[in-house]
mmCIF file of C-alpha atoms in Angstrom:
data_model
loop_
_atom_site.group_PDB
_atom_site.id
_atom_site.type_symbol
_atom_site.label_atom_id
_atom_site.label_comp_id
_atom_site.label_asym_id
_atom_site.label_seq_id
_atom_site.Cartn_x
_atom_site.Cartn_y
_atom_site.Cartn_z
ATOM 1 C CA MET I 207 9.519 35.305 -36.648
ATOM 2 C CA ALA I 208 11.883 35.622 -39.622
ATOM 3 C CA ASN I 209 11.715 38.265 -42.152
ATOM 4 C CA LEU I 210 10.709 37.221 -45.611
ATOM 5 C CA GLN I 211 12.091 40.527 -47.312
ATOM 6 C CA HIS I 212 15.569 39.319 -45.850
ATOM 7 C CA SER I 213 15.173 35.711 -47.012
ATOM 8 C CA HIS I 214 18.534 34.223 -47.928
ATOM 9 C CA PRO I 215 18.815 34.219 -51.695
ATOM 10 C CA LEU I 216 19.947 30.588 -52.048
ATOM 11 C CA ASN I 217 17.020 29.091 -50.172
ATOM 12 C CA THR I 218 15.112 26.408 -51.990
ATOM 13 C CA PRO I 219 11.970 28.012 -53.034
ATOM 14 C CA GLY I 220 8.808 27.221 -50.872
ATOM 15 C CA PRO I 221 7.122 28.194 -47.870
ATOM 16 C CA LEU I 222 10.062 27.429 -45.364
ATOM 17 C CA PHE I 223 12.875 30.161 -45.458
ATOM 18 C CA THR I 224 15.780 31.410 -43.415
ATOM 19 C CA ASP I 225 16.798 35.107 -43.440
ATOM 20 C CA THR I 226 20.120 36.649 -43.282
ATOM 21 C CA THR I 227 20.106 37.591 -39.435
ATOM 22 C CA CYS I 228 21.343 33.773 -38.912
ATOM 23 C CA ILE I 229 24.279 33.555 -36.628
ATOM 24 C CA ASP I 230 25.475 29.977 -37.996
ATOM 25 C CA CYS I 231 24.794 28.278 -34.334
ATOM 26 C CA GLY I 232 24.052 25.058 -36.152
ATOM 27 C CA THR I 233 20.808 24.364 -34.458
ATOM 28 C CA CYS I 234 18.528 23.995 -37.541
ATOM 29 C CA TYR I 235 20.776 21.689 -39.570
ATOM 30 C CA HIS I 236 21.082 19.491 -36.554
ATOM 31 C CA ILE I 237 17.334 19.300 -35.924
ATOM 32 C CA GLY I 238 16.457 18.995 -39.748
ATOM 33 C CA PRO I 239 19.657 17.894 -41.481
ATOM 34 C CA ASP I 240 17.820 17.184 -44.603
ATOM 35 C CA LEU I 241 16.087 20.644 -44.555
ATOM 36 C CA PHE I 242 18.870 22.937 -43.691
ATOM 37 C CA LEU I 243 22.617 23.383 -44.561
ATOM 38 C CA GLU I 244 25.436 25.737 -43.574
ATOM 39 C CA ASN I 245 26.407 27.934 -46.662
ATOM 40 C CA THR I 246 29.572 28.984 -47.440
ATOM 41 C CA ASP I 247 28.712 32.400 -46.215
ATOM 42 C CA ASP I 248 28.239 31.006 -42.512
ATOM 43 C CA LYS I 249 24.455 31.319 -42.813
ATOM 44 C CA SER I 250 22.015 28.432 -42.740
ATOM 45 C CA ILE I 251 19.836 28.008 -45.860
ATOM 46 C CA VAL I 252 16.842 25.924 -46.620
ATOM 47 C CA THR I 253 18.074 23.150 -49.179
ATOM 48 C CA LYS I 254 14.743 21.130 -49.151
ATOM 49 C CA GLN I 255 11.019 21.927 -48.551
ATOM 50 C CA PRO I 256 9.393 19.824 -46.033
ATOM 51 C CA GLN I 257 7.103 17.197 -47.601
ATOM 52 C CA SER I 258 6.072 14.725 -44.801
ATOM 53 C CA GLU I 259 4.619 15.458 -41.492
ATOM 54 C CA ASP I 260 7.779 14.495 -39.787
ATOM 55 C CA GLU I 261 9.722 16.978 -41.919
ATOM 56 C CA TRP I 262 7.217 19.716 -41.011
ATOM 57 C CA GLN I 263 7.702 18.693 -37.370
ATOM 58 C CA GLN I 264 11.394 19.207 -37.839
ATOM 59 C CA ALA I 265 10.777 22.367 -39.352
ATOM 60 C CA LYS I 266 8.652 23.612 -36.473
ATOM 61 C CA ARG I 267 11.318 22.555 -33.788
ATOM 62 C CA ALA I 268 14.009 24.427 -35.856
ATOM 63 C CA ILE I 269 11.850 27.641 -35.978
ATOM 64 C CA LEU I 270 11.201 27.438 -31.983
ATOM 65 C CA SER I 271 14.705 26.427 -31.371
ATOM 66 C CA CYS I 272 16.437 29.227 -33.472
ATOM 67 C CA PRO I 273 18.199 31.673 -31.067
ATOM 68 C CA THR I 274 17.725 34.637 -33.498
ATOM 69 C CA ASN I 275 14.243 33.842 -35.016
ATOM 70 C CA SER I 276 15.801 33.589 -38.489
ATOM 71 C CA ILE I 277 13.512 30.821 -39.642
ATOM 72 C CA GLY I 278 10.172 31.255 -40.958
ATOM 73 C CA VAL I 279 7.277 29.933 -42.918
ATOM 74 C CA HIS I 280 5.405 32.010 -45.552
ATOM 75 C CA GLU I 281 1.779 31.188 -46.141
ATOM 76 C CA ALA I 282 2.235 28.056 -43.726
ATOM 77 C CA PRO I 283 0.366 25.004 -44.772
ATOM 78 C CA HIS I 284 -2.292 23.427 -42.730
ATOM 79 C CA ILE I 285 -0.228 20.478 -41.641
ATOM 80 C CA PHE I 286 2.295 23.045 -40.346
ATOM 81 C CA LYS I 287 -0.184 24.772 -38.255
ATOM 82 C CA GLU I 288 -1.655 21.804 -36.714
ATOM 83 C CA LEU I 289 1.343 20.326 -35.465
ATOM 84 C CA PRO I 290 2.363 20.490 -31.693
ATOM 85 C CA ALA I 291 5.710 22.321 -30.859
ATOM 86 C CA GLY I 292 7.523 18.981 -30.621
ATOM 87 C CA LEU I 293 9.743 20.350 -27.803
ATOM 88 C CA PRO I 294 10.969 18.936 -25.437
ATOM 89 C CA PHE I 295 12.156 16.037 -27.657
ATOM 90 C CA ASN I 296 13.082 12.740 -26.242
ATOM 91 C CA ILE I 297 16.357 11.551 -27.432
ATOM 92 C CA THR I 298 16.383 8.222 -25.599
ATOM 93 C CA GLU I 299 15.489 6.763 -22.306
ATOM 94 C CA ASN I 300 14.922 9.845 -19.795
ATOM 95 C CA ILE I 301 17.070 12.303 -21.909
ATOM 96 C CA TYR I 302 15.465 15.207 -23.660
ATOM 97 C CA TYR I 303 16.427 17.893 -25.995
ATOM 98 C CA LEU I 304 14.758 21.218 -24.918
ATOM 99 C CA GLY I 305 15.187 23.758 -27.985
ATOM 100 C CA TYR I 306 14.318 27.234 -27.372
ATOM 101 C CA THR I 307 17.925 28.126 -27.627
ATOM 102 C CA SER I 308 19.206 31.440 -26.480
ATOM 103 C CA LYS I 309 21.159 34.268 -28.409
ATOM 104 C CA ASP I 310 22.981 34.936 -25.240
ATOM 105 C CA SER I 311 24.462 31.414 -25.345
ATOM 106 C CA PHE I 312 25.101 31.583 -29.404
ATOM 107 C CA GLY I 313 22.214 28.892 -29.480
ATOM 108 C CA ALA I 314 23.755 26.579 -27.112
ATOM 109 C CA THR I 315 21.917 23.426 -26.516
ATOM 110 C CA SER I 316 20.211 22.497 -23.236
ATOM 111 C CA TYR I 317 19.129 19.080 -22.125
ATOM 112 C CA PHE I 318 16.739 17.694 -19.347
ATOM 113 C CA ILE I 319 17.174 14.608 -17.335
ATOM 114 C CA LYS I 320 13.884 13.480 -16.192
ATOM 115 C CA GLY I 321 13.617 11.744 -12.871
ATOM 116 C CA PRO I 322 16.250 13.414 -11.169
ATOM 117 C CA ASN I 323 15.065 16.513 -13.112
ATOM 118 C CA ILE I 324 18.355 18.121 -13.973
ATOM 119 C CA LEU I 325 18.534 20.882 -16.382
ATOM 120 C CA ILE I 326 21.762 21.330 -18.051
ATOM 121 C CA ASP I 327 22.800 24.577 -19.314
ATOM 122 C CA SER I 328 20.287 27.341 -19.902
ATOM 123 C CA PRO I 329 17.622 27.536 -22.711
ATOM 124 C CA LYS I 330 15.554 30.784 -23.176
ATOM 125 C CA PHE I 331 12.962 31.105 -20.544
ATOM 126 C CA HIS I 332 10.076 30.668 -22.903
ATOM 127 C CA PRO I 333 6.540 30.025 -21.377
ATOM 128 C CA TRP I 334 5.812 27.060 -23.629
ATOM 129 C CA LEU I 335 9.029 25.290 -22.415
ATOM 130 C CA VAL I 336 8.347 26.286 -18.903
ATOM 131 C CA LYS I 337 4.916 24.796 -18.806
ATOM 132 C CA GLU I 338 6.423 21.468 -20.396
ATOM 133 C CA LEU I 339 9.020 21.236 -17.711
ATOM 134 C CA GLU I 340 6.283 21.843 -15.070
ATOM 135 C CA ASN I 341 4.296 18.952 -16.560
ATOM 136 C CA MET I 342 7.357 16.835 -16.100
ATOM 137 C CA GLY I 343 7.925 17.648 -12.465
ATOM 138 C CA GLY I 344 10.018 21.000 -12.563
ATOM 139 C CA VAL I 345 13.558 21.600 -12.311
ATOM 140 C CA ARG I 346 15.559 20.561 -9.217
ATOM 141 C CA THR I 347 19.040 21.169 -10.258
ATOM 142 C CA MET I 348 20.431 23.312 -12.924
ATOM 143 C CA PHE I 349 24.045 22.334 -14.048
ATOM 144 C CA LEU I 350 25.970 24.902 -15.864
ATOM 145 C CA SER I 351 28.896 23.430 -17.773
ATOM 146 C CA HIS I 352 30.743 26.797 -17.913
ATOM 147 C CA GLN I 353 30.337 30.467 -18.089
ATOM 148 C CA ASP I 354 29.109 30.914 -21.835
ATOM 149 C CA ASP I 355 25.984 28.836 -21.745
ATOM 150 C CA VAL I 356 24.207 30.286 -18.527
ATOM 151 C CA ALA I 357 21.521 32.301 -20.569
ATOM 152 C CA ASP I 358 18.318 32.544 -18.506
ATOM 153 C CA HIS I 359 19.620 30.596 -15.449
ATOM 154 C CA GLU I 360 18.310 33.282 -12.950
ATOM 155 C CA LYS I 361 14.891 33.093 -14.478
ATOM 156 C CA PHE I 362 14.685 29.186 -14.088
ATOM 157 C CA HIS I 363 16.267 29.457 -10.527
ATOM 158 C CA GLN I 364 13.295 32.099 -9.428
ATOM 159 C CA HIS I 365 10.615 30.145 -10.975
ATOM 160 C CA PHE I 366 11.438 26.441 -10.180
ATOM 161 C CA GLY I 367 13.640 27.235 -7.039
ATOM 162 C CA CYS I 368 16.270 25.042 -8.393
ATOM 163 C CA GLU I 369 19.917 24.739 -7.148
ATOM 164 C CA ARG I 370 22.435 25.982 -9.636
ATOM 165 C CA ILE I 371 25.799 24.375 -9.811
ATOM 166 C CA ILE I 372 28.903 26.077 -11.654
ATOM 167 C CA HIS I 373 32.599 25.885 -10.749
ATOM 168 C CA LYS I 374 34.186 28.707 -9.079
ATOM 169 C CA ASP I 375 36.778 29.486 -11.988
ATOM 170 C CA ASP I 376 33.844 30.175 -14.333
ATOM 171 C CA LEU I 377 32.014 32.649 -12.013
ATOM 172 C CA THR I 378 31.042 36.035 -13.479
ATOM 173 C CA SER I 379 29.027 38.829 -12.019
ATOM 174 C CA ASP I 380 25.995 37.090 -13.451
ATOM 175 C CA THR I 381 26.437 33.737 -11.735
ATOM 176 C CA VAL I 382 28.016 34.729 -8.474
ATOM 177 C CA GLU I 383 24.822 33.895 -6.588
ATOM 178 C CA CYS I 384 24.594 30.450 -7.638
ATOM 179 C CA GLU I 385 23.780 28.005 -4.844
ATOM 180 C CA LYS I 386 26.565 25.444 -5.131
ATOM 181 C CA ILE I 387 29.950 26.766 -6.331
ATOM 182 C CA LEU I 388 32.516 23.834 -7.044
ATOM 183 C CA GLU I 389 36.042 24.313 -6.070
ATOM 184 C CA GLY I 390 39.192 22.217 -6.852
ATOM 185 C CA GLU I 391 39.364 19.373 -9.517
ATOM 186 C CA GLY I 392 36.765 17.095 -8.196
ATOM 187 C CA PRO I 393 35.131 14.699 -8.988
ATOM 188 C CA TRP I 394 31.891 15.416 -7.376
ATOM 189 C CA HIS I 395 28.910 13.037 -6.973
ATOM 190 C CA LEU I 396 25.174 14.529 -7.081
ATOM 191 C CA ASP I 397 23.884 11.107 -6.387
ATOM 192 C CA SER I 398 24.743 7.433 -7.097
ATOM 193 C CA GLU I 399 24.096 7.769 -10.863
ATOM 194 C CA THR I 400 25.317 11.548 -11.433
ATOM 195 C CA LYS I 401 29.023 12.565 -11.415
ATOM 196 C CA ILE I 402 30.552 15.990 -12.390
ATOM 197 C CA ILE I 403 33.998 15.889 -13.740
ATOM 198 C CA SER I 404 36.326 18.904 -14.045
ATOM 199 C CA THR I 405 37.320 19.455 -17.942
ATOM 200 C CA PRO I 406 39.166 22.482 -17.909
ATOM 201 C CA GLY I 407 40.467 23.884 -21.372
ATOM 202 C CA HIS I 408 37.672 25.523 -23.265
ATOM 203 C CA SER I 409 37.383 27.544 -20.185
ATOM 204 C CA LYS I 410 39.321 27.363 -16.745
ATOM 205 C CA GLY I 411 36.308 26.061 -14.673
ATOM 206 C CA HIS I 412 34.767 23.793 -17.370
ATOM 207 C CA LEU I 413 32.576 20.814 -16.267
ATOM 208 C CA ASN I 414 31.189 17.786 -17.836
ATOM 209 C CA LEU I 415 28.398 15.769 -16.360
ATOM 210 C CA LEU I 416 28.208 11.920 -16.502
ATOM 211 C CA TYR I 417 24.805 10.225 -15.935
ATOM 212 C CA LYS I 418 24.587 6.482 -15.318
ATOM 213 C CA ASP I 419 28.138 5.728 -16.699
ATOM 214 C CA LYS I 420 26.271 6.175 -20.219
ATOM 215 C CA PHE I 421 25.596 9.826 -20.884
ATOM 216 C CA LEU I 422 28.264 12.416 -21.005
ATOM 217 C CA PHE I 423 27.083 16.081 -21.211
ATOM 218 C CA THR I 424 30.154 17.843 -22.751
ATOM 219 C CA GLY I 425 29.227 21.592 -22.789
ATOM 220 C CA ASP I 426 31.971 22.962 -25.233
ATOM 221 C CA HIS I 427 34.538 20.349 -24.300
ATOM 222 C CA LEU I 428 33.754 17.752 -26.976
ATOM 223 C CA PHE I 429 31.448 18.055 -30.088
ATOM 224 C CA VAL I 430 29.908 15.493 -32.134
ATOM 225 C CA GLU I 431 30.775 15.254 -35.918
ATOM 226 C CA LYS I 432 29.089 12.472 -38.093
ATOM 227 C CA ASP I 433 30.341 9.069 -36.619
ATOM 228 C CA THR I 434 32.884 10.632 -34.376
ATOM 229 C CA PHE I 435 33.552 13.388 -31.800
ATOM 230 C CA LYS I 436 36.129 16.029 -31.603
ATOM 231 C CA ALA I 437 37.596 18.855 -29.659
ATOM 232 C CA SER I 438 37.957 22.287 -31.209
ATOM 233 C CA LYS I 439 41.249 24.219 -30.692
ATOM 234 C CA GLY I 440 39.650 27.181 -32.501
ATOM 235 C CA VAL I 441 37.248 27.693 -29.562
ATOM 236 C CA CYS I 442 39.537 26.787 -26.827
ATOM 237 C CA TRP I 443 39.675 29.990 -24.846
ATOM 238 C CA TYR I 444 41.640 28.984 -21.628
ATOM 239 C CA SER I 445 44.431 26.341 -22.525
ATOM 240 C CA TRP I 446 44.783 23.727 -25.243
ATOM 241 C CA PRO I 447 47.206 21.722 -23.136
ATOM 242 C CA GLU I 448 44.602 21.584 -20.417
ATOM 243 C CA GLN I 449 42.066 20.520 -22.694
ATOM 244 C CA ILE I 450 44.158 17.596 -23.901
ATOM 245 C CA ARG I 451 44.627 16.616 -20.293
ATOM 246 C CA SER I 452 40.800 16.962 -19.653
ATOM 247 C CA VAL I 453 40.187 14.654 -22.691
ATOM 248 C CA GLU I 454 42.660 12.022 -21.453
ATOM 249 C CA LYS I 455 40.933 12.141 -18.117
ATOM 250 C CA LEU I 456 37.803 10.733 -19.870
ATOM 251 C CA GLN I 457 39.784 7.498 -20.745
ATOM 252 C CA HIS I 458 38.915 6.529 -17.042
ATOM 253 C CA GLU I 459 35.167 6.837 -17.430
ATOM 254 C CA LYS I 460 32.437 4.927 -19.033
ATOM 255 C CA PHE I 461 30.096 6.432 -21.380
ATOM 256 C CA GLU I 462 28.090 5.661 -24.636
ATOM 257 C CA TRP I 463 26.531 8.911 -25.616
ATOM 258 C CA VAL I 464 28.171 12.378 -26.102
ATOM 259 C CA LEU I 465 25.593 15.121 -25.805
ATOM 260 C CA PRO I 466 27.423 18.592 -26.533
ATOM 261 C CA GLY I 467 26.454 22.029 -25.879
ATOM 262 C CA HIS I 468 26.619 22.955 -29.629
ATOM 263 C CA GLY I 469 25.510 20.718 -32.766
ATOM 264 C CA GLY I 470 24.203 17.473 -32.515
ATOM 265 C CA TRP I 471 24.647 14.450 -30.224
ATOM 266 C CA GLY I 472 25.819 11.085 -30.751
ATOM 267 C CA PHE I 473 25.703 7.421 -29.811
ATOM 268 C CA PHE I 474 29.052 5.624 -30.044
ATOM 269 C CA GLY I 475 28.541 2.444 -27.842
ATOM 270 C CA VAL I 476 31.595 -0.038 -27.718
ATOM 271 C CA GLU I 477 33.476 2.355 -30.099
ATOM 272 C CA THR I 478 33.715 5.142 -27.520
ATOM 273 C CA GLN I 479 37.111 4.603 -26.109
ATOM 274 C CA LYS I 480 38.542 3.685 -29.330
ATOM 275 C CA ILE I 481 37.407 7.097 -30.809
ATOM 276 C CA LEU I 482 38.603 8.839 -27.633
ATOM 277 C CA LYS I 483 42.032 7.516 -28.158
ATOM 278 C CA GLU I 484 42.211 8.530 -31.682
ATOM 279 C CA LEU I 485 41.163 11.977 -30.641
ATOM 280 C CA ILE I 486 43.727 12.394 -28.024
ATOM 281 C CA ALA I 487 46.105 11.400 -30.550
ATOM 282 C CA SER I 488 45.053 13.886 -33.146
ATOM 283 C CA MET I 489 44.945 16.818 -30.469
ATOM 284 C CA LYS I 490 48.617 15.969 -29.663
ATOM 285 C CA GLY I 491 49.513 16.147 -33.412
ATOM 286 C CA ARG I 492 50.086 12.465 -34.080
ATOM 287 C CA PRO I 493 48.819 10.213 -36.730
#
């Protein structure tokens, strides 16, 4: 739980607060966009105290999802205490946001596809989350988009016996024992609805997962920003020219949703390819 004595001085007064241990991962102001905001000192602050049950539910999700336990409630109201965890959170259809982000992955977002029961990148191995995943049928496959967001993958593997998938070029000493290590440029098909696409750039062995020609799980390859999506040269650790080529590759794919490893997700529908072309032009420095 957050430390009230270290509460950020710019928090809006009230029971909900953030403290100064925040690492600015963006989790809270995605979950509760009306409650939290990124301050100029790269810390998240509370800009509005929850009023409704829905807002208190957002606050509870943010508290449970914060990787550094930097959000707290002082003298919590009754409504907050009575609310369930609210995680996993159903985004749409059989796609779930898991929360419980890990500091080891800088608060990276993890998702779950119910049915094929695919866990996308690793959250914290929290007992409440594990129980919910058990209730949903367990984890059969764990897709690791790249080496940064693996967190507690080994614990999930040991508990569920799931097969872990990662690219050879992103192996580290921590992931070398993964069950399915991909090589080359792919693509690879897990089944008729699930395709893995090689997207080097952010890292050499970065991967995207495409489900039902509709949902694109992008790791750190693409991010969502308001009504568009973007790529970040500032966090491209391997090769920006390779990342441009990887984004261009997506012009040959069909998808409507972008679900990144950090920040929020977004539905773009028929505008997807138009936005993609505009992004590629901007990445190449063209108007």
